[in-house]
PDB file of C-alpha atoms in Angstrom:
ATOM      1  CA  MET A  10     -20.444 -27.410  -7.702  1.00  0.00           C
ATOM      2  CA  ILE A  11     -17.999 -24.533  -7.168  1.00  0.00           C
ATOM      3  CA  GLU A  12     -16.123 -23.025 -10.141  1.00  0.00           C
ATOM      4  CA  ARG A  13     -12.354 -23.593 -10.017  1.00  0.00           C
ATOM      5  CA  ARG A  14     -10.202 -20.926 -11.708  1.00  0.00           C
ATOM      6  CA  VAL A  15      -6.555 -20.573 -11.981  1.00  0.00           C
ATOM      7  CA  VAL A  16      -4.950 -17.244 -12.227  1.00  0.00           C
ATOM      8  CA  GLU A  17      -1.227 -16.965 -13.080  1.00  0.00           C
ATOM      9  CA  SER A  18       1.014 -14.164 -12.568  1.00  0.00           C
ATOM     10  CA  ASP A  19       4.621 -13.025 -12.083  1.00  0.00           C
ATOM     11  CA  VAL A  20       3.654 -11.500  -8.686  1.00  0.00           C
ATOM     12  CA  LEU A  21       0.611 -12.164  -6.560  1.00  0.00           C
ATOM     13  CA  VAL A  22       0.120  -9.107  -3.703  1.00  0.00           C
ATOM     14  CA  ILE A  23      -2.043 -10.331  -0.924  1.00  0.00           C
ATOM     15  CA  GLY A  24      -4.360  -7.283   0.485  1.00  0.00           C
ATOM     16  CA  GLY A  25      -5.163  -4.364  -1.662  1.00  0.00           C
ATOM     17  CA  GLY A  26      -4.402  -1.666   0.860  1.00  0.00           C
ATOM     18  CA  ILE A  27      -2.163   1.221   0.666  1.00  0.00           C
ATOM     19  CA  THR A  28       0.989  -1.082   0.778  1.00  0.00           C
ATOM     20  CA  GLY A  29      -0.476  -3.660  -1.524  1.00  0.00           C
ATOM     21  CA  GLY A  30      -1.196  -0.908  -3.759  1.00  0.00           C
ATOM     22  CA  PHE A  31       2.136   0.419  -4.132  1.00  0.00           C
ATOM     23  CA  ALA A  32       3.550  -2.878  -4.222  1.00  0.00           C
ATOM     24  CA  ALA A  33       1.495  -3.887  -7.088  1.00  0.00           C
ATOM     25  CA  ILE A  34       2.260  -0.657  -8.748  1.00  0.00           C
ATOM     26  CA  LYS A  35       5.851  -0.914  -8.167  1.00  0.00           C
ATOM     27  CA  ALA A  36       5.952  -4.989  -9.541  1.00  0.00           C
ATOM     28  CA  HIS A  37       4.141  -3.795 -12.923  1.00  0.00           C
ATOM     29  CA  ASP A  38       6.422  -1.106 -13.154  1.00  0.00           C
ATOM     30  CA  SER A  39       9.539  -3.252 -12.970  1.00  0.00           C
ATOM     31  CA  GLY A  40       7.892  -5.679 -15.864  1.00  0.00           C
ATOM     32  CA  ALA A  41       5.877  -8.057 -14.093  1.00  0.00           C
ATOM     33  CA  SER A  42       2.671  -9.427 -14.747  1.00  0.00           C
ATOM     34  CA  VAL A  43       0.597  -8.637 -11.336  1.00  0.00           C
ATOM     35  CA  ALA A  44      -2.725  -9.937  -9.414  1.00  0.00           C
ATOM     36  CA  VAL A  45      -4.085  -8.056  -6.360  1.00  0.00           C
ATOM     37  CA  ALA A  46      -6.279 -10.362  -4.131  1.00  0.00           C
ATOM     38  CA  ASP A  47      -8.296  -8.690  -1.204  1.00  0.00           C
ATOM     39  CA  LYS A  48     -10.679 -10.055   1.351  1.00  0.00           C
ATOM     40  CA  GLY A  49     -13.087  -6.933   0.496  1.00  0.00           C
ATOM     41  CA  THR A  50     -12.962  -4.468  -2.113  1.00  0.00           C
ATOM     42  CA  ILE A  51      -9.379  -3.143  -3.335  1.00  0.00           C
ATOM     43  CA  GLY A  52      -8.558   0.059  -1.141  1.00  0.00           C
ATOM     44  CA  ARG A  53     -11.930   0.198   0.670  1.00  0.00           C
ATOM     45  CA  SER A  54     -11.499  -2.534   3.196  1.00  0.00           C
ATOM     46  CA  GLY A  55      -9.509  -2.446   6.143  1.00  0.00           C
ATOM     47  CA  GLN A  56      -7.583   0.780   7.539  1.00  0.00           C
ATOM     48  CA  SER A  57      -7.395   2.515   4.279  1.00  0.00           C
ATOM     49  CA  PRO A  58     -10.669   3.936   3.641  1.00  0.00           C
ATOM     50  CA  TYR A  59      -9.745   5.899   6.981  1.00  0.00           C
ATOM     51  CA  VAL A  60      -6.283   7.056   6.176  1.00  0.00           C
ATOM     52  CA  ASP A  61      -6.262  10.967   6.365  1.00  0.00           C
ATOM     53  CA  SER A  62      -2.340  11.570   6.875  1.00  0.00           C
ATOM     54  CA  HIS A  63       0.944  10.713   5.507  1.00  0.00           C
ATOM     55  CA  LEU A  64       4.231  11.041   7.063  1.00  0.00           C
ATOM     56  CA  VAL A  65       7.060  12.467   4.946  1.00  0.00           C
ATOM     57  CA  PHE A  66      10.704  12.831   6.140  1.00  0.00           C
ATOM     58  CA  ASN A  67      12.665  15.272   3.686  1.00  0.00           C
ATOM     59  CA  PRO A  68      15.887  16.774   4.983  1.00  0.00           C
ATOM     60  CA  ASP A  69      15.205  19.770   2.630  1.00  0.00           C
ATOM     61  CA  TRP A  70      12.549  20.672   4.688  1.00  0.00           C
ATOM     62  CA  GLY A  71      14.777  20.602   7.931  1.00  0.00           C
ATOM     63  CA  ASP A  72      13.850  17.110   9.233  1.00  0.00           C
ATOM     64  CA  ASP A  73      16.551  15.026  11.294  1.00  0.00           C
ATOM     65  CA  LEU A  74      16.284  11.205  10.454  1.00  0.00           C
ATOM     66  CA  THR A  75      18.265  10.526  13.691  1.00  0.00           C
ATOM     67  CA  ALA A  76      15.604  12.647  15.956  1.00  0.00           C
ATOM     68  CA  TRP A  77      12.768  10.694  13.882  1.00  0.00           C
ATOM     69  CA  LEU A  78      14.174   7.348  14.280  1.00  0.00           C
ATOM     70  CA  ASP A  79      14.685   8.223  18.117  1.00  0.00           C
ATOM     71  CA  GLN A  80      10.942   9.293  18.264  1.00  0.00           C
ATOM     72  CA  VAL A  81       9.949   6.078  17.005  1.00  0.00           C
ATOM     73  CA  ALA A  82      11.800   4.190  19.135  1.00  0.00           C
ATOM     74  CA  HIS A  83      10.850   5.804  22.211  1.00  0.00           C
ATOM     75  CA  VAL A  84       6.975   5.764  21.234  1.00  0.00           C
ATOM     76  CA  GLY A  85       7.301   2.233  20.309  1.00  0.00           C
ATOM     77  CA  GLU A  86       8.718   1.386  23.523  1.00  0.00           C
ATOM     78  CA  TYR A  87      12.207   0.242  21.605  1.00  0.00           C
ATOM     79  CA  VAL A  88      10.238  -2.754  19.704  1.00  0.00           C
ATOM     80  CA  ALA A  89       9.969  -1.094  16.255  1.00  0.00           C
ATOM     81  CA  HIS A  90      12.853  -2.676  13.666  1.00  0.00           C
ATOM     82  CA  LEU A  91      14.906   0.819  13.155  1.00  0.00           C
ATOM     83  CA  GLY A  92      16.149  -0.288   9.946  1.00  0.00           C
ATOM     84  CA  TRP A  93      12.467  -0.981   7.970  1.00  0.00           C
ATOM     85  CA  THR A  94      11.563   2.454   9.454  1.00  0.00           C
ATOM     86  CA  GLU A  95      14.486   4.188   8.172  1.00  0.00           C
ATOM     87  CA  ALA A  96      13.966   2.807   4.787  1.00  0.00           C
ATOM     88  CA  GLY A  97      10.374   4.028   5.199  1.00  0.00           C
ATOM     89  CA  PHE A  98      11.114   7.279   5.926  1.00  0.00           C
ATOM     90  CA  LEU A  99      13.625   7.760   2.935  1.00  0.00           C
ATOM     91  CA  GLU A 100      11.650   6.660   0.700  1.00  0.00           C
ATOM     92  CA  SER A 101       8.374   8.536   2.065  1.00  0.00           C
ATOM     93  CA  HIS A 102       9.359  11.808  -0.076  1.00  0.00           C
ATOM     94  CA  ASP A 103       9.378   9.768  -3.250  1.00  0.00           C
ATOM     95  CA  ARG A 104       5.999   8.366  -2.201  1.00  0.00           C
ATOM     96  CA  TYR A 105       4.385  11.999  -1.647  1.00  0.00           C
ATOM     97  CA  ARG A 106       5.424  13.086  -4.976  1.00  0.00           C
ATOM     98  CA  GLU A 107       3.954  10.306  -6.644  1.00  0.00           C
ATOM     99  CA  LEU A 108       0.704  10.668  -4.720  1.00  0.00           C
ATOM    100  CA  VAL A 109       1.012  14.393  -5.720  1.00  0.00           C
ATOM    101  CA  GLN A 110       1.466  13.471  -9.623  1.00  0.00           C
ATOM    102  CA  TRP A 111      -1.292  10.915  -9.201  1.00  0.00           C
ATOM    103  CA  GLY A 112      -3.661  14.043  -8.523  1.00  0.00           C
ATOM    104  CA  VAL A 113      -4.133  13.673  -4.354  1.00  0.00           C
ATOM    105  CA  LYS A 114      -4.320  16.888  -3.135  1.00  0.00           C
ATOM    106  CA  PHE A 115      -2.823  17.536   0.537  1.00  0.00           C
ATOM    107  CA  SER A 116      -3.740  20.359   3.247  1.00  0.00           C
ATOM    108  CA  THR A 117      -2.193  23.623   2.220  1.00  0.00           C
ATOM    109  CA  ASN A 118      -1.487  26.790   4.566  1.00  0.00           C
ATOM    110  CA  SER A 119      -3.196  30.349   3.913  1.00  0.00           C
ATOM    111  CA  ASP A 120       0.009  31.170   1.768  1.00  0.00           C
ATOM    112  CA  GLY A 121      -0.399  27.801  -0.495  1.00  0.00           C
ATOM    113  CA  SER A 122       2.518  25.958   1.186  1.00  0.00           C
ATOM    114  CA  ILE A 123       2.067  22.339   2.324  1.00  0.00           C
ATOM    115  CA  TYR A 124       0.686  21.974   5.922  1.00  0.00           C
ATOM    116  CA  ARG A 125       2.814  19.834   8.328  1.00  0.00           C
ATOM    117  CA  ARG A 126       1.577  19.110  11.800  1.00  0.00           C
ATOM    118  CA  PRO A 127       4.299  18.381  14.020  1.00  0.00           C
ATOM    119  CA  ALA A 128       3.852  15.280  16.175  1.00  0.00           C
ATOM    120  CA  MET A 129       2.676  15.788  20.179  1.00  0.00           C
ATOM    121  CA  LEU A 130       5.979  13.562  21.225  1.00  0.00           C
ATOM    122  CA  GLY A 131       8.788  14.457  18.741  1.00  0.00           C
ATOM    123  CA  PRO A 132       9.874  16.029  15.897  1.00  0.00           C
ATOM    124  CA  THR A 133       7.762  14.128  13.020  1.00  0.00           C
ATOM    125  CA  LYS A 134       5.442  15.988  10.760  1.00  0.00           C
ATOM    126  CA  THR A 135       2.157  14.831   9.053  1.00  0.00           C
ATOM    127  CA  LEU A 136       0.703  16.128   6.142  1.00  0.00           C
ATOM    128  CA  PHE A 137      -2.992  15.527   5.483  1.00  0.00           C
ATOM    129  CA  MET A 138      -5.420  14.697   2.801  1.00  0.00           C
ATOM    130  CA  PRO A 139      -8.898  13.725   2.578  1.00  0.00           C
ATOM    131  CA  PRO A 140      -9.884  10.123   3.462  1.00  0.00           C
ATOM    132  CA  MET A 141      -9.930   7.800   0.428  1.00  0.00           C
ATOM    133  CA  ALA A 142      -7.650  10.044  -1.697  1.00  0.00           C
ATOM    134  CA  VAL A 143      -4.786   7.661  -1.251  1.00  0.00           C
ATOM    135  CA  PRO A 144      -6.733   4.406  -1.810  1.00  0.00           C
ATOM    136  CA  ASP A 145      -8.594   5.943  -4.854  1.00  0.00           C
ATOM    137  CA  ALA A 146      -5.504   6.901  -6.674  1.00  0.00           C
ATOM    138  CA  LEU A 147      -3.834   3.788  -5.971  1.00  0.00           C
ATOM    139  CA  ARG A 148      -6.899   1.753  -7.365  1.00  0.00           C
ATOM    140  CA  GLU A 149      -7.033   4.094 -10.448  1.00  0.00           C
ATOM    141  CA  GLN A 150      -3.211   3.678 -10.961  1.00  0.00           C
ATOM    142  CA  MET A 151      -3.697  -0.060 -10.941  1.00  0.00           C
ATOM    143  CA  ARG A 152      -6.446   0.248 -13.257  1.00  0.00           C
ATOM    144  CA  LEU A 153      -4.452   2.070 -15.668  1.00  0.00           C
ATOM    145  CA  ARG A 154      -1.674  -0.375 -15.589  1.00  0.00           C
ATOM    146  CA  LYS A 155      -4.005  -3.221 -16.002  1.00  0.00           C
ATOM    147  CA  VAL A 156      -2.820  -5.005 -12.973  1.00  0.00           C
ATOM    148  CA  ARG A 157      -5.415  -7.791 -12.446  1.00  0.00           C
ATOM    149  CA  LEU A 158      -7.563  -6.964  -9.023  1.00  0.00           C
ATOM    150  CA  PHE A 159      -9.706  -9.752  -7.466  1.00  0.00           C
ATOM    151  CA  ASN A 160     -12.117  -8.091  -4.936  1.00  0.00           C
ATOM    152  CA  ARG A 161     -13.771 -10.101  -2.159  1.00  0.00           C
ATOM    153  CA  THR A 162     -11.237 -12.900  -2.441  1.00  0.00           C
ATOM    154  CA  MET A 163     -10.144 -14.227   0.681  1.00  0.00           C
ATOM    155  CA  ILE A 164      -6.945 -16.423   0.828  1.00  0.00           C
ATOM    156  CA  PHE A 165      -6.764 -19.216   3.115  1.00  0.00           C
ATOM    157  CA  ASP A 166      -3.872 -21.303   2.205  1.00  0.00           C
ATOM    158  CA  LEU A 167      -0.557 -20.858   0.453  1.00  0.00           C
ATOM    159  CA  ILE A 168       0.425 -23.421  -2.513  1.00  0.00           C
ATOM    160  CA  ARG A 169       4.174 -24.759  -1.974  1.00  0.00           C
ATOM    161  CA  GLN A 170       6.251 -26.846  -3.975  1.00  0.00           C
ATOM    162  CA  ASN A 171       9.725 -28.277  -2.984  1.00  0.00           C
ATOM    163  CA  GLY A 172       9.759 -25.873   0.069  1.00  0.00           C
ATOM    164  CA  ARG A 173       8.931 -22.594  -2.301  1.00  0.00           C
ATOM    165  CA  VAL A 174       5.887 -20.807  -2.168  1.00  0.00           C
ATOM    166  CA  ILE A 175       4.333 -20.640  -5.466  1.00  0.00           C
ATOM    167  CA  GLY A 176       0.929 -19.212  -5.058  1.00  0.00           C
ATOM    168  CA  ALA A 177      -2.114 -19.288  -3.300  1.00  0.00           C
ATOM    169  CA  LEU A 178      -5.772 -20.610  -2.626  1.00  0.00           C
ATOM    170  CA  GLY A 179      -8.691 -18.332  -2.395  1.00  0.00           C
ATOM    171  CA  VAL A 180     -12.473 -18.277  -1.919  1.00  0.00           C
ATOM    172  CA  SER A 181     -14.101 -15.466  -4.104  1.00  0.00           C
ATOM    173  CA  THR A 182     -17.645 -14.288  -3.629  1.00  0.00           C
ATOM    174  CA  TRP A 183     -17.214 -11.256  -5.782  1.00  0.00           C
ATOM    175  CA  LYS A 184     -20.963 -10.162  -7.415  1.00  0.00           C
ATOM    176  CA  ASP A 185     -22.523 -13.198  -5.367  1.00  0.00           C
ATOM    177  CA  ASP A 186     -20.366 -15.430  -7.622  1.00  0.00           C
ATOM    178  CA  ILE A 187     -18.758 -18.395  -5.415  1.00  0.00           C
ATOM    179  CA  SER A 188     -15.432 -19.942  -6.854  1.00  0.00           C
ATOM    180  CA  LEU A 189     -12.321 -20.950  -5.749  1.00  0.00           C
ATOM    181  CA  VAL A 190      -9.458 -18.968  -7.128  1.00  0.00           C
ATOM    182  CA  GLU A 191      -6.081 -20.886  -7.667  1.00  0.00           C
ATOM    183  CA  PHE A 192      -3.497 -18.102  -7.830  1.00  0.00           C
ATOM    184  CA  ARG A 193      -0.080 -19.437  -9.402  1.00  0.00           C
ATOM    185  CA  ALA A 194       2.810 -16.674  -9.023  1.00  0.00           C
ATOM    186  CA  LYS A 195       6.468 -16.660  -9.060  1.00  0.00           C
ATOM    187  CA  ALA A 196       6.404 -14.113  -6.410  1.00  0.00           C
TER     188      ALA A 196
END
């Protein structure tokens, strides 16, 4: 018989990659109890292990927001949601500073200044760091905050009540112990 566990939290984050890691940290820092479920090992599945660059917008570095948004619109064949793109650009420097504070080492020029490689088709500039630096830093920050992490837990359905999502169902195969996990969450 498969064991059934119930996990309660204020926030359930589905996906333990870079976006999920930041979401979990921000939710925790806002006072919420947080659980993160990932189909693999948090920060080591999906595309997160391969990330070696970070797009950082900073007007103090001479970056032009309109030019950056125009580049995304053009390269994305005008399908991108520019409101979300703008919000991401405007928050990117804060995320960069957090990553530096958490110990992520970005590539530097010979004079010690941060290395920013321009894009081939526009004004955006990319910062580089070793692969796994960001996932490792996020996982450590989640661990320090005591965010509950559920590795190898595949979410297969949402739990709804009165038209609202109140949780999710998943199957955990962590450490070869198969169990059904019922996540109950406010968000």
